[in-house]
Coordinates of C-alpha atoms and ligand atoms in Angstrom, one line a residue:
M26 CA 10.2 -13.3 14.1
C27 CA 8.5 -14.7 16.5
G28 CA 4.6 -15.2 16.8
I29 CA 1.8 -14.7 19.9
V30 CA -1.1 -15.5 21.0
G31 CA -3.1 -15.6 23.4
Y32 CA -6.9 -16.2 24.5
V33 CA -9.5 -15.7 27.0
G34 CA -12.8 -16.8 25.7
P35 CA -15.6 -20.0 25.5
R36 CA -14.1 -21.7 23.3
D37 CA -11.9 -24.4 22.7
C38 CA -8.6 -22.2 24.2
S39 CA -6.0 -24.8 22.3
D40 CA -7.2 -25.0 18.4
V41 CA -8.1 -21.0 18.6
L42 CA -4.2 -21.5 19.6
V43 CA -2.9 -23.0 17.3
S44 CA -5.4 -21.3 14.8
A45 CA -4.4 -18.0 15.5
L46 CA -0.5 -19.8 15.8
T47 CA -1.2 -21.1 11.6
K48 CA -1.6 -17.4 10.5
L49 CA 1.2 -16.2 11.9
E50 CA 3.5 -18.8 10.0
Y51 CA 5.0 -15.8 7.3
R52 CA 6.8 -14.8 10.1
G53 CA 9.0 -17.4 9.9
Y54 CA 9.7 -19.7 12.9
D55 CA 11.4 -23.0 13.6
S56 CA 9.5 -24.2 16.7
A57 CA 5.5 -24.3 18.3
G58 CA 4.1 -24.3 21.6
I59 CA 1.1 -23.8 23.8
A60 CA 0.1 -22.9 27.6
V61 CA -3.6 -23.8 28.5
F62 CA -5.6 -23.6 31.8
E63 CA -6.8 -27.1 32.2
N64 CA -8.9 -27.4 35.9
G65 CA -7.2 -24.6 36.9
K66 CA -3.3 -25.9 36.2
I67 CA -1.3 -24.5 33.4
E68 CA -0.4 -27.3 30.7
V69 CA 1.9 -27.0 28.2
A70 CA 2.6 -28.7 25.0
K71 CA 5.2 -27.7 22.7
S72 CA 7.4 -28.7 19.8
K73 CA 10.9 -28.5 17.8
G74 CA 9.2 -27.8 13.6
R75 CA 6.6 -26.5 12.0
L76 CA 2.5 -26.3 14.3
T77 CA 1.3 -29.7 12.1
D78 CA 4.7 -31.4 14.6
L79 CA 2.9 -29.9 17.8
V80 CA -1.0 -31.0 16.5
A81 CA 0.5 -34.7 15.9
K82 CA 2.4 -34.6 19.4
M83 CA -0.9 -33.3 21.0
E84 CA -2.9 -35.9 19.3
R85 CA -0.2 -38.6 20.9
E86 CA 0.1 -37.0 24.2
G87 CA -3.3 -35.4 24.5
K88 CA -3.8 -31.5 24.3
P89 CA -4.6 -29.4 26.8
V90 CA -8.0 -28.9 26.8
G91 CA -9.1 -25.3 28.7
H92 CA -10.2 -21.7 27.5
A93 CA -8.0 -19.3 28.5
G94 CA -4.0 -19.8 27.7
I95 CA -1.2 -18.3 25.4
G96 CA 0.7 -19.5 22.3
H97 CA 4.0 -19.2 20.5
T98 CA 6.1 -19.6 17.1
R99 CA 9.7 -19.5 18.3
W100 CA 11.8 -18.0 15.4
A101 CA 15.4 -19.5 16.8
T102 CA 18.2 -16.5 18.5
H103 CA 19.2 -17.9 21.5
G104 CA 19.8 -21.7 21.4
E105 CA 19.0 -23.4 18.8
P106 CA 15.7 -25.2 17.4
S107 CA 15.0 -27.8 19.7
D108 CA 11.8 -29.0 22.4
I109 CA 13.4 -27.5 25.3
N110 CA 14.0 -24.5 24.1
S111 CA 11.0 -23.7 22.8
H112 CA 8.0 -21.7 23.8
P113 CA 6.7 -21.2 26.5
H114 CA 9.1 -21.3 29.4
S115 CA 8.2 -21.4 33.1
G116 CA 9.2 -20.6 36.2
R117 CA 7.4 -22.0 39.6
R118 CA 4.3 -20.2 38.8
V119 CA 4.8 -18.8 35.7
T120 CA 4.7 -19.3 32.8
I121 CA 5.1 -16.7 29.2
V122 CA 5.6 -16.4 25.6
H123 CA 7.8 -13.7 24.2
N124 CA 8.9 -12.1 20.9
G125 CA 12.1 -10.6 20.5
I126 CA 15.3 -10.6 22.9
I127 CA 15.9 -9.7 26.1
E128 CA 19.4 -7.8 25.7
N129 CA 20.8 -8.1 29.9
Y130 CA 19.6 -11.6 30.2
K131 CA 23.3 -12.9 31.6
D132 CA 23.2 -10.1 34.2
I133 CA 19.3 -11.2 35.0
K134 CA 20.2 -14.9 35.3
K135 CA 23.5 -14.3 37.3
F136 CA 21.4 -12.2 39.7
L137 CA 19.0 -15.1 39.7
I138 CA 21.6 -17.3 40.0
E139 CA 23.3 -15.6 43.5
N140 CA 19.3 -15.7 44.7
D141 CA 19.3 -19.6 44.6
R142 CA 17.0 -19.6 41.7
T143 CA 19.2 -22.3 39.5
E144 CA 16.9 -24.3 37.6
F145 CA 17.4 -23.7 34.1
L146 CA 16.4 -25.6 31.8
S147 CA 17.1 -24.1 27.9
D148 CA 19.4 -21.7 26.5
T149 CA 17.1 -18.9 26.3
D150 CA 16.8 -15.2 27.5
T151 CA 13.3 -16.0 27.7
E152 CA 13.1 -18.7 30.7
V153 CA 15.0 -16.1 32.5
V154 CA 12.1 -13.9 32.6
A155 CA 10.0 -16.6 33.6
Q156 CA 12.6 -17.2 36.4
L157 CA 12.0 -13.6 37.0
L158 CA 8.4 -12.8 37.2
D159 CA 8.4 -16.2 39.8
F160 CA 10.9 -14.7 41.3
Y161 CA 9.1 -10.9 42.3
Y162 CA 6.4 -12.7 42.0
D163 CA 4.1 -11.6 45.5
G164 CA 0.6 -12.8 44.4
N165 CA -0.1 -9.3 42.0
P166 CA 0.4 -10.4 39.1
V167 CA 0.5 -6.6 36.9
R168 CA 2.6 -5.9 40.5
C169 CA 4.8 -8.4 39.4
I170 CA 5.2 -7.1 35.6
R171 CA 5.8 -3.8 36.1
K172 CA 8.8 -4.8 38.4
V173 CA 10.5 -7.0 35.7
L174 CA 9.6 -4.5 33.0
H175 CA 11.9 -1.7 35.0
E176 CA 14.8 -4.3 35.1
I177 CA 15.1 -6.0 31.5
R178 CA 16.0 -4.3 28.9
G179 CA 15.8 -4.3 25.6
S180 CA 12.9 -5.3 22.5
F181 CA 10.2 -7.6 23.2
A182 CA 6.5 -8.3 23.6
L183 CA 5.1 -11.0 26.7
G184 CA 2.0 -13.1 26.2
I185 CA 1.9 -14.1 30.6
V186 CA 0.1 -16.9 32.5
F187 CA 0.2 -16.8 36.5
A188 CA -0.4 -20.2 38.3
D189 CA -2.8 -19.0 40.7
R190 CA -4.6 -16.6 38.4
P191 CA -6.5 -19.0 36.5
E192 CA -8.3 -18.0 33.2
T193 CA -6.3 -14.7 32.9
V194 CA -4.2 -13.8 30.9
Y195 CA -1.4 -10.8 30.9
A196 CA 0.7 -9.1 27.9
V197 CA 2.7 -6.4 27.7
R198 CA 4.4 -4.7 24.9
C199 CA 8.0 -3.2 24.4
E200 CA 9.0 -2.1 21.0
S201 CA 8.3 -5.5 19.6
P202 CA 4.0 -4.8 17.8
L203 CA 1.5 -6.6 20.2
I204 CA -2.2 -6.0 19.2
V205 CA -5.7 -6.7 21.6
G206 CA -8.4 -8.1 20.1
Q207 CA -12.3 -8.1 21.3
G208 CA -14.5 -10.3 20.5
H209 CA -18.0 -11.0 22.0
G210 CA -17.5 -12.3 25.1
E211 CA -14.2 -13.2 24.1
A212 CA -10.7 -11.9 24.1
F213 CA -7.2 -12.0 22.5
I214 CA -3.4 -11.2 21.9
A215 CA -1.3 -11.6 18.9
S216 CA 1.6 -10.4 17.3
D217 CA -0.7 -9.3 14.2
V218 CA -4.0 -8.9 13.3
P219 CA -4.4 -11.8 10.4
A220 CA -3.7 -14.1 13.2
I221 CA -7.3 -13.2 15.0
I222 CA -9.5 -12.0 11.5
K223 CA -11.1 -15.0 11.5
Y224 CA -12.5 -14.0 15.1
T225 CA -12.5 -11.2 15.4
K226 CA -11.3 -7.6 13.1
N227 CA -11.7 -5.2 16.2
Y228 CA -8.4 -4.4 18.3
F229 CA -6.6 -2.3 20.4
L230 CA -3.0 -1.6 19.6
L231 CA -0.9 -1.6 23.3
E232 CA 1.6 0.9 22.9
Y233 CA 5.0 0.8 24.9
G234 CA 5.3 -0.2 28.3
E235 CA 1.2 -1.0 28.4
I236 CA 0.4 -4.3 30.0
A237 CA -3.4 -6.3 29.3
V238 CA -5.4 -7.8 31.1
L239 CA -7.7 -10.6 29.5
K240 CA -10.3 -12.1 31.7
N241 CA -14.0 -12.7 31.6
G242 CA -13.8 -12.2 27.8
L243 CA -12.8 -8.8 28.4
A244 CA -9.6 -6.9 27.6
S245 CA -8.1 -4.2 30.3
F246 CA -5.4 -2.1 30.5
C247 CA -2.9 -0.2 32.3
D248 CA 0.0 1.5 32.0
L249 CA 3.9 1.6 33.2
H250 CA 3.1 2.8 36.6
G251 CA -0.8 1.2 36.9
R252 CA -2.6 3.9 36.1
M253 CA -5.7 2.6 34.0
V254 CA -6.1 2.7 30.2
E255 CA -8.7 4.0 28.0
K256 CA -7.9 2.4 24.5
E257 CA -9.3 3.3 21.2
L258 CA -10.9 0.0 19.9
K259 CA -10.0 0.0 15.7
T260 CA -11.0 -1.7 13.3
A261 CA -8.9 -4.0 10.5
D262 CA -9.8 -3.0 6.9
F263 CA -9.0 -5.9 5.5
D264 CA -11.3 -9.5 6.2
E265 CA -10.1 -13.2 6.5
D266 CA -10.5 -13.8 2.8
S267 CA -7.6 -11.3 2.3
A268 CA -5.7 -13.6 4.6
E269 CA -6.2 -16.6 2.9
K270 CA -5.1 -18.3 -0.4
G271 CA -8.2 -17.7 -2.3
G272 CA -7.5 -20.5 -4.6
Y273 CA -4.2 -19.7 -5.6
P274 CA -1.7 -22.1 -4.6
H275 CA 0.6 -19.9 -2.1
F276 CA 0.4 -16.6 -0.8
M277 CA 2.7 -15.4 -3.2
L278 CA 1.1 -16.5 -6.2
K279 CA -2.1 -14.3 -4.7
E280 CA -0.2 -11.7 -4.0
I281 CA 1.5 -11.3 -7.1
H282 CA -1.9 -11.0 -9.1
E283 CA -3.0 -8.6 -6.4
Q284 CA -0.7 -6.5 -8.0
P285 CA -2.9 -4.2 -9.9
T286 CA -5.2 -3.3 -7.1
A287 CA -3.0 -2.8 -5.1
V288 CA -1.4 -0.1 -7.2
K289 CA -5.0 1.5 -7.9
T290 CA -6.1 1.3 -4.2
T291 CA -2.8 3.1 -3.3
I292 CA -2.3 5.8 -6.1
T293 CA -5.8 6.7 -6.5
P294 CA -7.0 8.7 -3.3
R295 CA -3.4 10.6 -3.8
I296 CA -4.3 11.9 -7.6
E297 CA -6.6 15.4 -8.3
G298 CA -6.9 16.9 -11.2
G299 CA -4.5 14.4 -13.1
L300 CA -1.7 15.9 -10.6
P301 CA -0.1 14.1 -7.2
N302 CA -1.2 15.4 -3.9
L303 CA -0.2 14.4 -0.6
T304 CA -1.2 16.7 1.9
E305 CA -3.5 14.2 3.1
C306 CA -0.5 13.0 4.3
G307 CA 1.0 15.7 5.8
I308 CA 3.2 16.4 2.5
T309 CA 2.8 19.6 1.5
P310 CA 4.4 21.6 -2.2
E311 CA 6.2 24.1 -0.1
A312 CA 7.7 20.9 2.5
L313 CA 9.3 19.7 -0.3
R314 CA 10.7 22.9 -1.9
E315 CA 12.7 23.0 1.6
F316 CA 14.2 19.7 1.5
N317 CA 18.3 19.9 0.1
N318 CA 19.7 16.7 0.6
I319 CA 17.1 13.3 1.3
F320 CA 17.9 9.7 3.2
I321 CA 16.3 6.9 1.9
V322 CA 16.7 3.7 4.6
A323 CA 15.0 0.8 4.4
C324 CA 16.0 -3.0 4.2
G325 CA 15.6 -5.8 2.0
T326 CA 13.3 -5.4 -0.9
A327 CA 12.0 -1.9 1.1
M328 CA 15.6 -0.7 0.0
H329 CA 15.1 -1.7 -3.3
A330 CA 12.1 0.2 -3.9
G331 CA 14.4 3.2 -2.6
M332 CA 16.7 2.3 -5.4
V333 CA 14.4 3.0 -7.6
G334 CA 14.0 6.2 -6.0
K335 CA 17.0 7.5 -6.1
Y336 CA 17.1 7.6 -9.7
V337 CA 13.7 8.7 -10.2
I338 CA 13.7 11.7 -7.8
E339 CA 17.5 12.5 -9.1
K340 CA 16.3 12.3 -12.6
L341 CA 13.4 14.2 -12.0
A342 CA 13.4 16.4 -8.4
R343 CA 17.2 17.6 -9.4
V344 CA 17.8 16.6 -5.5
S345 CA 20.4 14.4 -4.2
V346 CA 19.3 11.7 -3.5
T347 CA 21.4 8.8 -0.7
V348 CA 20.3 5.2 -0.8
D349 CA 21.4 3.2 2.6
I350 CA 21.0 -0.1 4.1
A351 CA 19.5 0.7 7.8
S352 CA 21.9 -1.9 9.7
E353 CA 24.4 0.4 8.4
F354 CA 22.6 3.5 8.2
R355 CA 22.0 3.6 11.9
Y356 CA 26.2 2.8 12.6
R357 CA 27.7 4.9 10.6
D358 CA 27.3 8.7 12.0
P359 CA 25.1 9.8 8.9
L360 CA 25.8 13.2 8.1
I361 CA 22.0 14.2 8.3
Q362 CA 21.4 18.5 8.7
K363 CA 18.1 20.3 8.7
N364 CA 17.1 20.5 6.2
D365 CA 17.3 17.3 5.1
L366 CA 14.2 14.2 4.7
V367 CA 15.2 11.4 5.5
I368 CA 12.4 8.6 4.2
I369 CA 12.0 5.1 6.0
I370 CA 10.1 2.5 4.1
S371 CA 8.7 -0.1 5.6
Q372 CA 6.4 -2.5 5.1
S373 CA 5.4 -4.1 8.0
G374 CA 6.2 -1.3 9.9
E375 CA 8.2 -3.1 13.0
T376 CA 11.9 -3.7 11.0
A377 CA 13.9 -2.7 14.1
D378 CA 17.0 -1.4 12.5
S379 CA 14.5 0.9 10.5
K380 CA 13.0 2.0 13.2
A381 CA 16.2 3.0 14.8
V382 CA 16.6 5.2 12.5
L383 CA 13.9 7.5 13.3
N384 CA 15.7 7.6 16.8
L385 CA 18.7 9.0 15.4
V386 CA 17.3 11.5 13.3
K387 CA 15.8 13.2 16.3
G388 CA 17.3 16.4 17.3
T389 CA 19.1 17.0 13.9
G390 CA 16.3 19.0 12.4
A391 CA 16.2 16.7 9.6
K392 CA 12.3 16.0 8.7
T393 CA 10.6 11.7 8.7
L394 CA 8.4 10.7 6.2
A395 CA 7.3 7.2 6.5
I396 CA 5.7 4.8 3.9
V397 CA 4.4 2.0 5.6
N398 CA 1.5 -0.6 4.3
V399 CA 0.5 -1.7 8.2
K400 CA -1.4 0.8 9.6
G401 CA -0.2 1.9 13.0
S402 CA 2.7 -0.4 13.5
S403 CA 5.7 1.7 15.3
I404 CA 7.7 3.5 12.1
A405 CA 3.9 5.2 10.9
R406 CA 3.5 6.3 14.3
E407 CA 7.4 7.9 14.9
A408 CA 7.5 9.8 11.6
D409 CA 6.7 12.8 11.2
M410 CA 4.9 12.4 8.3
V411 CA 3.3 9.0 6.6
I412 CA 2.3 7.7 3.8
Y413 CA 0.6 4.5 4.1
T414 CA 0.6 2.1 1.0
H415 CA -2.4 0.0 0.4
A416 CA -1.6 -3.5 -0.9
G417 CA -3.6 -5.0 2.0
P418 CA -2.2 -8.0 4.4
E419 CA 0.8 -10.1 2.1
I420 CA 1.4 -12.6 3.8
A421 CA 4.5 -14.6 1.8
V422 CA 7.4 -14.0 3.2
A423 CA 8.8 -13.0 -0.5
S424 CA 8.0 -9.6 -0.7
T425 CA 5.7 -8.7 -3.9
K426 CA 2.7 -6.5 -4.0
A427 CA 4.2 -4.8 -1.3
Y428 CA 7.5 -3.5 -3.4
M429 CA 5.2 -2.7 -6.1
V430 CA 3.2 -0.4 -4.2
Q431 CA 6.6 1.4 -3.2
L432 CA 7.7 1.7 -6.0
S433 CA 4.1 3.5 -7.0
V434 CA 4.2 5.9 -4.0
I435 CA 7.9 7.1 -4.4
Y436 CA 6.9 8.2 -8.6
L437 CA 3.8 10.3 -6.8
L438 CA 6.0 11.5 -4.0
A439 CA 8.9 12.7 -7.5
F440 CA 6.6 13.9 -9.4
E441 CA 5.1 16.1 -7.0
M442 CA 8.3 17.2 -5.6
A443 CA 9.9 17.8 -8.8
Y444 CA 6.7 20.2 -10.2
A445 CA 7.0 21.6 -6.2
K446 CA 11.2 22.3 -7.0
G447 CA 10.4 23.9 -10.4
T448 CA 12.4 21.0 -12.5
I449 CA 9.5 20.0 -14.6
D450 CA 6.5 22.3 -15.5
E451 CA 2.3 21.0 -15.1
E452 CA 2.2 19.4 -18.3
E453 CA 5.5 17.0 -17.7
C454 CA 3.5 16.5 -13.8
Q455 CA 0.5 15.4 -15.2
K456 CA 1.8 13.4 -18.0
L457 CA 3.2 11.5 -15.7
T458 CA 0.6 11.0 -13.8
L459 CA -0.8 10.1 -16.3
E460 CA 1.2 6.8 -17.5
L461 CA 1.2 5.8 -13.8
V462 CA -2.3 5.7 -13.5
R463 CA -2.1 3.5 -16.6
V464 CA 0.2 1.2 -14.7
P465 CA -2.5 -1.3 -13.0
E466 CA -3.7 -2.5 -16.8
V467 CA -0.2 -2.6 -18.0
I468 CA 0.9 -4.5 -14.9
Q469 CA -1.9 -6.7 -15.3
Q470 CA -1.6 -7.3 -19.2
T471 CA 2.0 -8.1 -18.2
I472 CA 0.9 -11.0 -15.6
D473 CA -1.2 -12.1 -19.0
R474 CA 1.0 -13.1 -21.2
I475 CA 4.1 -13.7 -19.6
E476 CA 2.8 -15.8 -16.3
N477 CA 3.0 -19.2 -18.8
V478 CA 6.5 -18.0 -20.5
C479 CA 8.3 -17.5 -17.1
R480 CA 7.0 -20.9 -16.1
Y481 CA 8.6 -22.4 -18.8
V482 CA 12.7 -20.5 -18.2
S483 CA 12.0 -21.3 -14.7
T484 CA 12.2 -24.3 -15.4
K485 CA 16.0 -24.0 -17.1
L486 CA 17.4 -22.3 -13.8
I487 CA 16.2 -25.0 -11.0
T488 CA 19.9 -26.9 -12.0
A489 CA 21.9 -23.9 -11.5
D490 CA 23.7 -23.1 -8.5
S491 CA 24.7 -19.7 -8.9
L492 CA 23.6 -16.9 -11.5
L493 CA 23.8 -13.0 -12.6
Y494 CA 21.4 -10.7 -12.6
I495 CA 22.5 -7.4 -15.1
G496 CA 21.1 -4.4 -15.9
R497 CA 22.3 -0.5 -16.2
G498 CA 20.3 2.6 -14.8
L499 CA 17.0 1.7 -13.7
D500 CA 17.2 -1.8 -14.6
Y501 CA 20.4 -2.2 -12.7
A502 CA 17.7 -1.2 -9.3
L503 CA 15.5 -3.3 -9.9
S504 CA 17.6 -6.1 -10.9
M505 CA 18.8 -6.0 -7.2
E506 CA 15.3 -7.0 -5.9
G507 CA 15.1 -10.0 -9.0
S508 CA 17.9 -11.2 -7.4
L509 CA 17.1 -10.7 -3.9
K510 CA 13.3 -12.4 -4.8
L511 CA 15.1 -15.3 -6.4
K512 CA 18.1 -16.3 -4.0
E513 CA 15.2 -16.2 -0.9
I514 CA 12.9 -18.8 -2.3
S515 CA 14.7 -20.4 -4.9
Y516 CA 17.8 -20.6 -2.6
I517 CA 20.3 -20.1 -6.1
H518 CA 23.2 -18.2 -5.3
S519 CA 23.2 -14.9 -6.7
E520 CA 23.9 -11.2 -7.6
S521 CA 22.8 -8.4 -9.4
Y522 CA 25.8 -6.2 -10.8
A523 CA 25.4 -3.2 -13.1
A524 CA 26.3 -4.5 -16.9
G525 CA 29.3 -2.1 -17.0
E526 CA 30.6 -3.7 -14.3
L527 CA 31.3 -6.7 -15.5
K528 CA 34.2 -6.9 -17.6
H529 CA 35.9 -5.4 -13.9
G530 CA 36.0 -8.7 -12.8
T531 CA 32.3 -10.5 -12.8
I532 CA 32.7 -12.2 -15.7
S533 CA 35.4 -14.5 -15.0
L534 CA 33.0 -16.2 -13.0
I535 CA 31.1 -17.1 -16.5
T536 CA 31.5 -20.8 -17.0
E537 CA 29.0 -22.9 -19.4
G538 CA 25.0 -22.7 -19.3
M539 CA 25.6 -20.2 -15.9
P540 CA 22.4 -18.1 -16.1
V541 CA 22.7 -14.6 -16.8
I542 CA 19.3 -12.0 -16.4
A543 CA 19.4 -9.0 -18.3
V544 CA 17.1 -6.6 -17.9
A545 CA 16.6 -4.4 -21.2
T546 CA 13.7 -1.8 -20.3
Q547 CA 15.6 1.4 -20.7
N548 CA 15.5 2.8 -24.0
S549 CA 18.5 4.5 -23.9
L550 CA 20.6 2.2 -22.5
F551 CA 19.5 -1.3 -24.5
E552 CA 23.0 -1.0 -26.5
K553 CA 24.8 -0.7 -24.0
T554 CA 23.2 -3.4 -22.7
L555 CA 22.8 -5.7 -24.9
S556 CA 27.0 -5.5 -26.1
N557 CA 27.3 -7.3 -22.0
I558 CA 24.4 -10.0 -23.3
K559 CA 26.5 -10.7 -26.6
E560 CA 29.7 -10.9 -24.4
V561 CA 28.6 -13.2 -21.5
K562 CA 26.7 -15.3 -24.6
A563 CA 29.7 -15.8 -26.2
R564 CA 31.6 -16.8 -22.5
G565 CA 28.4 -20.0 -22.4
A566 CA 26.5 -18.4 -20.0
M567 CA 22.5 -19.5 -20.6
A568 CA 20.9 -15.3 -21.4
I569 CA 17.7 -14.4 -20.4
V570 CA 16.6 -11.1 -21.4
I571 CA 13.7 -9.0 -19.9
C572 CA 12.7 -6.9 -22.8
D573 CA 9.7 -4.5 -24.3
L574 CA 8.0 -5.7 -26.5
K575 CA 9.9 -3.9 -29.6
S576 CA 13.2 -4.3 -28.7
E577 CA 15.6 -5.3 -31.4
I578 CA 17.1 -8.7 -29.9
D579 CA 16.9 -12.0 -31.7
L580 CA 17.9 -15.4 -30.6
D581 CA 21.4 -15.4 -31.6
S582 CA 21.9 -13.2 -28.4
A583 CA 19.7 -14.1 -26.3
N584 CA 19.0 -17.4 -25.2
Y585 CA 15.2 -16.7 -23.6
I586 CA 13.4 -13.7 -24.4
I587 CA 10.7 -12.4 -21.9
R588 CA 9.2 -9.6 -24.0
I589 CA 6.9 -6.9 -21.9
P590 CA 4.3 -4.5 -22.6
K591 CA 6.2 -1.0 -22.8
I592 CA 5.7 2.0 -21.0
S593 CA 7.7 5.5 -20.5
E594 CA 10.9 4.6 -19.7
M595 CA 11.0 5.9 -16.4
L596 CA 7.7 3.8 -15.4
M597 CA 9.4 0.9 -16.7
P598 CA 10.3 -0.5 -13.3
M599 CA 6.8 -1.5 -12.3
V600 CA 6.4 -3.4 -15.2
A601 CA 9.7 -5.3 -15.2
T602 CA 9.3 -6.3 -11.7
V603 CA 6.6 -8.9 -12.5
P604 CA 8.5 -11.4 -14.4
M605 CA 11.4 -11.4 -11.8
Q606 CA 8.7 -12.7 -9.6
L607 CA 6.9 -14.7 -11.6
L608 CA 10.7 -16.5 -12.6
A609 CA 11.6 -16.2 -8.5
Y610 CA 7.7 -18.2 -7.7
Y611 CA 8.0 -20.6 -10.4
T612 CA 11.7 -21.8 -9.9
S613 CA 10.3 -22.6 -6.0
V614 CA 7.8 -24.2 -6.9
N615 CA 9.5 -26.1 -9.5
K616 CA 12.1 -27.3 -6.6
G617 CA 9.8 -27.7 -4.6
N618 CA 10.6 -25.9 -1.8
D619 CA 8.2 -24.1 0.9
V620 CA 7.8 -20.7 -1.6
D621 CA 5.3 -18.7 1.2
K622 CA 7.3 -19.5 4.0
P623 CA 11.8 -20.3 2.5
R624 CA 14.2 -21.7 5.2
N625 CA 15.8 -19.1 8.1
L626 CA 13.5 -16.3 6.7
A627 CA 11.0 -14.4 9.0
K628 CA 9.1 -12.0 7.5
S629 CA 9.4 -8.6 10.2
V630 CA 12.5 -8.6 11.5
T631 CA 12.3 -7.6 14.9
V632 CA 15.4 -8.0 15.9
E633 CA 18.7 -6.8 14.9
Ligands
AGP713 C1 12.1 -9.3 0.7 O1 11.2 -10.2 -0.4 C2 11.8 -9.8 2.8 N1 10.2 -9.8 3.0 C3 12.8 -8.7 3.3 O2 13.9 -8.2 2.5 C4 12.4 -7.6 3.6 O3 11.3 -6.5 2.5 C5 13.0 -6.9 4.8 O4 13.1 -7.5 6.3 C6 12.4 -5.4 4.5 O5 11.2 -5.4 6.4 P1 10.0 -3.9 6.0 O6 9.9 -3.8 4.6 O7 9.1 -4.6 6.7 O8 10.7 -3.2 6.5

């Protein structure tokens, strides 16, 4: 969603802001803007469209020149994408950028109008906050921010400049993420660390209700009550290169290729003596034995990782697992009991609906476990236990390596739980763990073997209006992710279907040439899926089959066969994911789409 940046220091502020905003482009946006102190006066430049449109506008009309300011990429919520609705927004003496939603902005607007504040230019909730800040401003910025914080409701982060406080940037966080970077004689604010990694690896994590003041190149902090706060300086565990494309044409392709390393880095520290060991994450065999029911709650790709988790945990540990979409779970009054475990999966750790689940669970006696990629994110900090995945920064909106490492952690958890509950013995647990250790190498072999095949097959998909992904068992769980990946970046309508369910309605959609991608990696279900493949092909479908190297299928039954290396049936999802990712990627490339920044999408969905 929206991205916030800010800078105070010796560099050209406009350049720093634009460069930092470029690194936040992956979050999704439809307009951009900056506000910079130029000769003691706040100058604003903003534009609908991409950052390149903003830069072009500044080249035409002049860019603000100075050493302190704030910047923003906007993902429209209140009001269409337009120059006027773009941030920054200003009151008479205050200019702000905002990420999130102000829920009570209509009441505040009414209050302001009743008090003769009528100069609203935009449709945004943000402008209302700028006006409210201005209304209360009495020359003390921190006191004014604190007062406004008590009146506005919602989840938000703000970057603020006051006209009579030149060369100073203020920031505040309530729910929406915000970090404060500290360099040598310069300080930054940003929605995410990659935005500033080019300048500094050192940053402070702003907590709920904390206010940051950036002045003279230094950051200081106070809490909601105005008390000074000493904060721990953190150091990012990645560098600028990890946040760059490194020679690949797109982040998505780079991230697909990073998967073998990401899985290895994630699982290696959690294996001891050939067995999973998650005690470092606060998970002990004794605790795992106690859980009666498991809920896995997440959104999008992370929820699909949970679907694989359901099959694997139920099969191995014989515990009932319910998988739910976070935005549904939080409102359906779920039956959570004392000895249940609620697992929240999230790459960003900031997804609003997933985060809300943590509050829901509080007080039920159930325990929460977060599987999260971004260190120090809200979900990671609020859950009872956390398993960090070590994928490094995932920049492409379409998640690939984060899904893969989520799967790897779910397998470790399933193995450990099954062993703890006695549903598998030590030998079986070691065998499964050893097989998981081999997976990074097999993923690499798969990429090497099929990348060109997928590039070719994708050329057959580009004219399709609609397609189906089908599978049974784990292949069905996996096909959900294959379908999402394809639709989000290729813009081809796609549905995933349990192959055995086709005849109950969906097969009527099959017309001549319609692509049907069948995932058929589960040997025990292969014959049944093959029958479904033949059924759709007989009705004119273009059948594309993803199966292992030994599967008995020929070109009479399928139009295209993508063969992948074989490992144990249970772990096949980690291998079969690769062709689905590559098919989506190359279809999007062949259609000329913006692969890393698909339309209308945001990387991190921090509002409901
Ligand atoms: C998938 O490619 C998307 N990026 C999206 O479905 C994503 O997985 C979802 O929004 C959840 O995000 P999270 O993992 O950061 O919570």
